[in-house]
Amino acid sequence: MVPTSSTPNVKTIAERLTDVRIRIENAAANAGRDASEIGLIAVSKKQPTAALEAALTAGQCDFGENYLQEALPKTEALTATTQTVSPIWHFIGDIQSNKTADIAAHFDWVHTLDRAKIARRLSEQRPSNALPLEVCIQVNIDQEASKSGVSPDQCAELATIVANLPGLRLRGLMTLPEPRNDFAAQRVPFAELARLRNELNGAGHILDVLSMGMSADLEAAVAEGATHLRIGSAVFGSRPE
Ligand SMILES: *Cc1c(COP(=O)(O)O)cnc(C)c1O
């Protein structure tokens, strides 16, 4: 038999998106939150353009990409094929200084800012006809040696620098914690990021975004106030290598 796109047991991207949206609604209800205040970013790294088009057709506008070289052809393809909805592009990978011009030109958001030098370059290189780039500071909440992100005690200093750059609009904090298995343990780093955000707001910042929660821990992130979930495998299936 020739396999078709309707092969039983293989969910379509539209079905997976529906499942994820239901998970978010349930998590929001459990936390006494309104699901409409929680954004879903479909993390499309290593996925082909057709997968992103299927998601866009199913009403998914926000996409997260980690690798600039891989992302640029997708941003071009989707922008060209879009009729009614425009995709919104979130950069969620490590940023090298030689990539800042393209990131500033082709993305709407950057979630992984962790150095003043990169912040200044992105601000200078943001095209003058575009709105400021929306940015989150990445916090290395578990203080892992191998992870990107500022340590929690360096966050205030970088926030002040970013808030004063004209090409950037500081929106909030992002984190990518070590994987933890149970719900209570998953909540700990997310609660810590929320606490840090509140501390910065107490010091005069106006941060409304907490970018936290992935396929395996979105419920814990919603419980701790996530406003932007970054979900890959639950939307697209496991990633091709
Ligand atoms: C890959 C990735 C995700 C999504 O991970 P899943 O477990 O597939 O949901 C989220 N955030 C960042 C920064 C990532 O690199």
Coordinates of C-alpha atoms and ligand atoms in Angstrom, one line a residue:
M1 CA 0.0 0.0 0.0
V2 CA 1.2 3.4 -0.8
P3 CA 1.6 5.5 2.3
T4 CA -0.4 8.8 2.2
S5 CA -0.4 11.9 4.3
S6 CA -3.5 10.4 6.1
T7 CA -1.6 7.3 7.3
P8 CA -3.3 6.3 10.6
N9 CA -1.3 6.9 13.8
V10 CA 0.8 9.7 12.2
K11 CA -0.6 13.0 13.4
T12 CA -0.6 16.0 11.1
I13 CA 1.0 19.2 12.3
A14 CA -2.5 20.7 12.5
E15 CA -3.5 18.0 14.9
R16 CA -0.4 18.3 17.0
L17 CA -1.0 22.1 17.2
T18 CA -4.5 21.4 18.4
D19 CA -3.2 19.0 21.1
V20 CA -0.6 21.6 22.2
R21 CA -3.2 24.4 22.4
I22 CA -5.4 22.1 24.5
R23 CA -2.4 21.4 26.9
I24 CA -1.9 25.1 27.2
E25 CA -5.6 25.8 27.9
N26 CA -5.7 23.0 30.6
A27 CA -2.5 24.3 32.2
A28 CA -3.8 27.9 32.2
A29 CA -7.1 26.7 33.8
N30 CA -5.2 24.8 36.5
A31 CA -3.1 27.9 37.2
G32 CA -6.2 30.2 37.2
R33 CA -4.8 32.0 34.2
D34 CA -6.3 33.2 30.9
A35 CA -4.8 31.1 28.1
S36 CA -5.1 34.1 25.7
E37 CA -2.2 35.7 27.6
I38 CA 0.1 32.8 26.7
G39 CA 1.9 32.8 23.4
L40 CA 2.9 29.7 21.5
I41 CA 6.2 29.9 19.5
A42 CA 6.6 26.9 17.2
V43 CA 10.3 26.0 17.3
S44 CA 11.0 24.9 13.8
K45 CA 14.8 24.3 13.9
K46 CA 15.7 21.4 11.5
Q47 CA 12.2 21.3 10.1
P48 CA 11.7 21.8 6.4
T49 CA 9.9 24.8 5.0
A50 CA 6.9 22.6 4.2
A51 CA 6.4 21.9 7.9
L52 CA 6.3 25.6 8.7
E53 CA 3.9 26.2 5.9
A54 CA 1.6 23.5 7.3
A55 CA 1.7 25.2 10.7
L56 CA 1.1 28.6 9.2
T57 CA -1.9 27.3 7.3
A58 CA -3.2 25.9 10.7
G59 CA -3.1 29.4 12.1
Q60 CA 0.4 29.3 13.8
C61 CA 2.1 32.6 13.2
D62 CA 5.1 32.6 15.6
F63 CA 8.1 30.6 14.7
G64 CA 11.4 30.1 16.6
E65 CA 14.7 29.3 14.9
N66 CA 18.1 28.6 16.4
Y67 CA 20.5 28.7 13.4
L68 CA 20.6 31.8 11.2
Q69 CA 21.9 30.1 8.0
E70 CA 19.1 27.5 8.2
A71 CA 16.5 30.1 9.1
L72 CA 17.0 32.7 6.3
P73 CA 15.7 30.6 3.4
K74 CA 12.6 29.7 5.5
T75 CA 11.9 33.3 6.4
E76 CA 12.1 34.2 2.7
A77 CA 9.9 31.3 1.6
L78 CA 7.2 31.9 4.1
T79 CA 7.1 35.6 3.6
A80 CA 6.7 35.0 -0.1
T81 CA 3.8 32.5 0.2
T82 CA 1.9 34.3 2.9
Q83 CA -1.4 35.9 1.9
T84 CA -3.4 36.7 5.0
V85 CA -1.2 36.1 8.0
S86 CA 2.4 37.2 8.4
P87 CA 4.8 35.0 10.2
I88 CA 6.6 36.4 13.3
W89 CA 10.2 35.3 13.6
H90 CA 11.9 34.7 17.0
F91 CA 15.6 34.0 17.2
I92 CA 16.3 31.6 20.0
G93 CA 19.8 30.3 19.3
D94 CA 23.3 31.4 20.4
I95 CA 24.3 34.7 18.7
Q96 CA 27.7 35.2 17.1
S97 CA 28.7 38.8 16.4
N98 CA 29.1 38.2 12.7
K99 CA 25.4 37.2 12.5
T100 CA 23.9 40.2 14.2
A101 CA 23.2 42.2 11.0
D102 CA 21.1 39.4 9.5
I103 CA 19.3 38.7 12.8
A104 CA 18.5 42.4 13.2
A105 CA 17.1 42.6 9.6
H106 CA 15.1 39.3 9.4
F107 CA 13.8 38.7 12.9
D108 CA 11.1 40.4 15.0
W109 CA 12.3 39.0 18.4
V110 CA 15.5 37.8 19.9
H111 CA 15.2 35.7 23.1
T112 CA 18.8 34.8 23.6
L113 CA 20.6 38.1 24.3
D114 CA 23.3 37.7 26.9
R115 CA 26.1 40.2 26.1
A116 CA 26.2 44.0 25.9
K117 CA 28.4 43.8 22.8
I118 CA 25.7 41.8 20.9
A119 CA 23.0 44.1 22.2
R120 CA 24.8 47.2 20.8
R121 CA 25.4 45.6 17.4
L122 CA 21.8 44.5 17.1
S123 CA 20.6 48.0 18.0
E124 CA 22.9 49.7 15.5
Q125 CA 22.0 47.2 12.8
R126 CA 18.3 47.2 13.2
P127 CA 17.0 48.7 10.0
S128 CA 15.8 52.3 10.5
N129 CA 12.4 51.6 8.9
A130 CA 11.6 48.7 11.3
L131 CA 10.2 48.8 14.8
P132 CA 12.7 48.2 17.5
L133 CA 13.7 44.5 17.9
E134 CA 11.8 42.9 20.8
V135 CA 14.3 41.3 23.1
C136 CA 14.6 39.0 26.1
I137 CA 17.7 38.5 28.2
Q138 CA 18.7 34.9 28.5
V139 CA 19.3 33.9 32.1
N140 CA 21.4 30.9 33.0
I141 CA 19.1 30.0 35.8
D142 CA 20.9 26.8 36.8
Q143 CA 24.3 28.5 36.5
E144 CA 25.5 25.6 34.3
A145 CA 29.1 26.1 33.0
S146 CA 28.1 24.9 29.5
K147 CA 25.0 27.1 29.1
S148 CA 24.6 30.5 27.5
G149 CA 22.9 33.2 29.4
V150 CA 23.8 35.8 32.1
S151 CA 24.0 34.7 35.7
P152 CA 21.0 36.0 37.7
D153 CA 23.2 38.5 39.5
Q154 CA 24.4 40.0 36.2
C155 CA 21.0 40.4 34.8
A156 CA 20.2 43.9 36.2
E157 CA 23.3 45.4 34.6
L158 CA 22.6 44.1 31.2
A159 CA 18.9 45.0 31.4
T160 CA 19.9 48.7 32.0
I161 CA 22.2 48.7 29.0
V162 CA 19.5 47.1 26.7
A163 CA 16.7 49.4 28.0
N164 CA 18.8 52.4 26.8
L165 CA 19.5 51.1 23.2
P166 CA 17.2 52.8 20.7
G167 CA 17.0 49.8 18.3
L168 CA 15.9 47.4 21.0
R169 CA 12.8 47.1 23.2
L170 CA 13.5 45.1 26.3
R171 CA 10.5 42.9 26.9
G172 CA 11.6 40.3 29.5
L173 CA 13.6 37.2 30.4
M174 CA 14.2 33.8 28.9
T175 CA 15.6 30.6 30.3
L176 CA 16.4 27.1 29.2
P177 CA 16.8 25.1 32.4
E178 CA 18.3 21.7 32.8
P179 CA 15.7 19.0 32.1
R180 CA 13.9 17.8 35.3
N181 CA 11.5 14.9 35.4
D182 CA 8.7 15.9 37.8
F183 CA 6.4 18.8 37.9
A184 CA 7.4 20.2 41.2
A185 CA 11.1 20.2 40.3
Q186 CA 10.4 21.7 36.8
R187 CA 8.6 24.6 38.5
V188 CA 11.7 25.7 40.6
P189 CA 13.8 27.4 37.8
F190 CA 10.7 29.0 36.3
A191 CA 9.7 30.4 39.7
E192 CA 13.2 31.7 40.0
L193 CA 13.0 33.5 36.6
A194 CA 9.7 35.0 37.5
R195 CA 11.2 36.2 40.8
L196 CA 14.1 37.8 39.0
R197 CA 11.7 39.6 36.6
N198 CA 9.7 40.9 39.5
E199 CA 12.9 42.2 41.1
L200 CA 13.8 44.0 37.9
N201 CA 10.4 45.5 37.7
G202 CA 10.7 46.6 41.3
A203 CA 13.9 48.5 40.2
G204 CA 12.0 50.4 37.5
H205 CA 12.0 48.1 34.4
I206 CA 8.8 47.3 32.7
L207 CA 9.2 43.6 31.7
D208 CA 6.1 41.8 30.7
V209 CA 7.5 38.7 29.1
L210 CA 8.7 35.4 30.6
S211 CA 9.9 33.1 27.7
M212 CA 10.0 29.7 29.3
G213 CA 8.6 26.2 28.9
M214 CA 9.2 23.6 26.1
S215 CA 7.4 20.4 25.0
A216 CA 8.3 18.5 28.2
D217 CA 7.7 21.2 30.8
L218 CA 5.1 23.7 29.4
E219 CA 2.6 23.0 32.3
A220 CA 5.2 23.9 34.9
A221 CA 6.1 27.1 33.0
V222 CA 2.5 28.1 32.7
A223 CA 2.1 27.5 36.4
E224 CA 4.9 30.0 37.1
G225 CA 3.7 32.7 34.8
A226 CA 5.2 31.9 31.3
T227 CA 3.9 34.3 28.6
H228 CA 5.8 32.7 25.7
L229 CA 6.2 29.0 25.4
R230 CA 8.8 27.7 22.9
I231 CA 7.5 24.3 21.7
G232 CA 9.3 22.2 19.1
S233 CA 8.8 18.4 19.1
A234 CA 5.2 18.5 20.4
V235 CA 4.3 20.6 17.4
F236 CA 6.4 19.1 14.6
G237 CA 7.2 15.6 15.9
S238 CA 10.7 14.6 16.6
R239 CA 13.4 16.5 14.8
P240 CA 15.2 15.0 11.8
E241 CA 19.0 14.8 12.6
Ligands
LIG1 C1 14.8 23.3 20.6 C2 14.4 24.4 21.5 C3 13.1 24.5 22.1 C4 12.0 23.5 21.8 O1 12.3 22.2 22.4 P1 11.3 21.0 22.4 O2 11.7 20.2 23.5 O3 11.4 20.4 21.0 O4 9.9 21.6 22.6 C5 12.9 25.6 22.9 N1 13.8 26.5 23.2 C6 15.0 26.5 22.7 C7 16.0 27.5 23.0 C8 15.4 25.4 21.8 O5 16.6 25.4 21.4

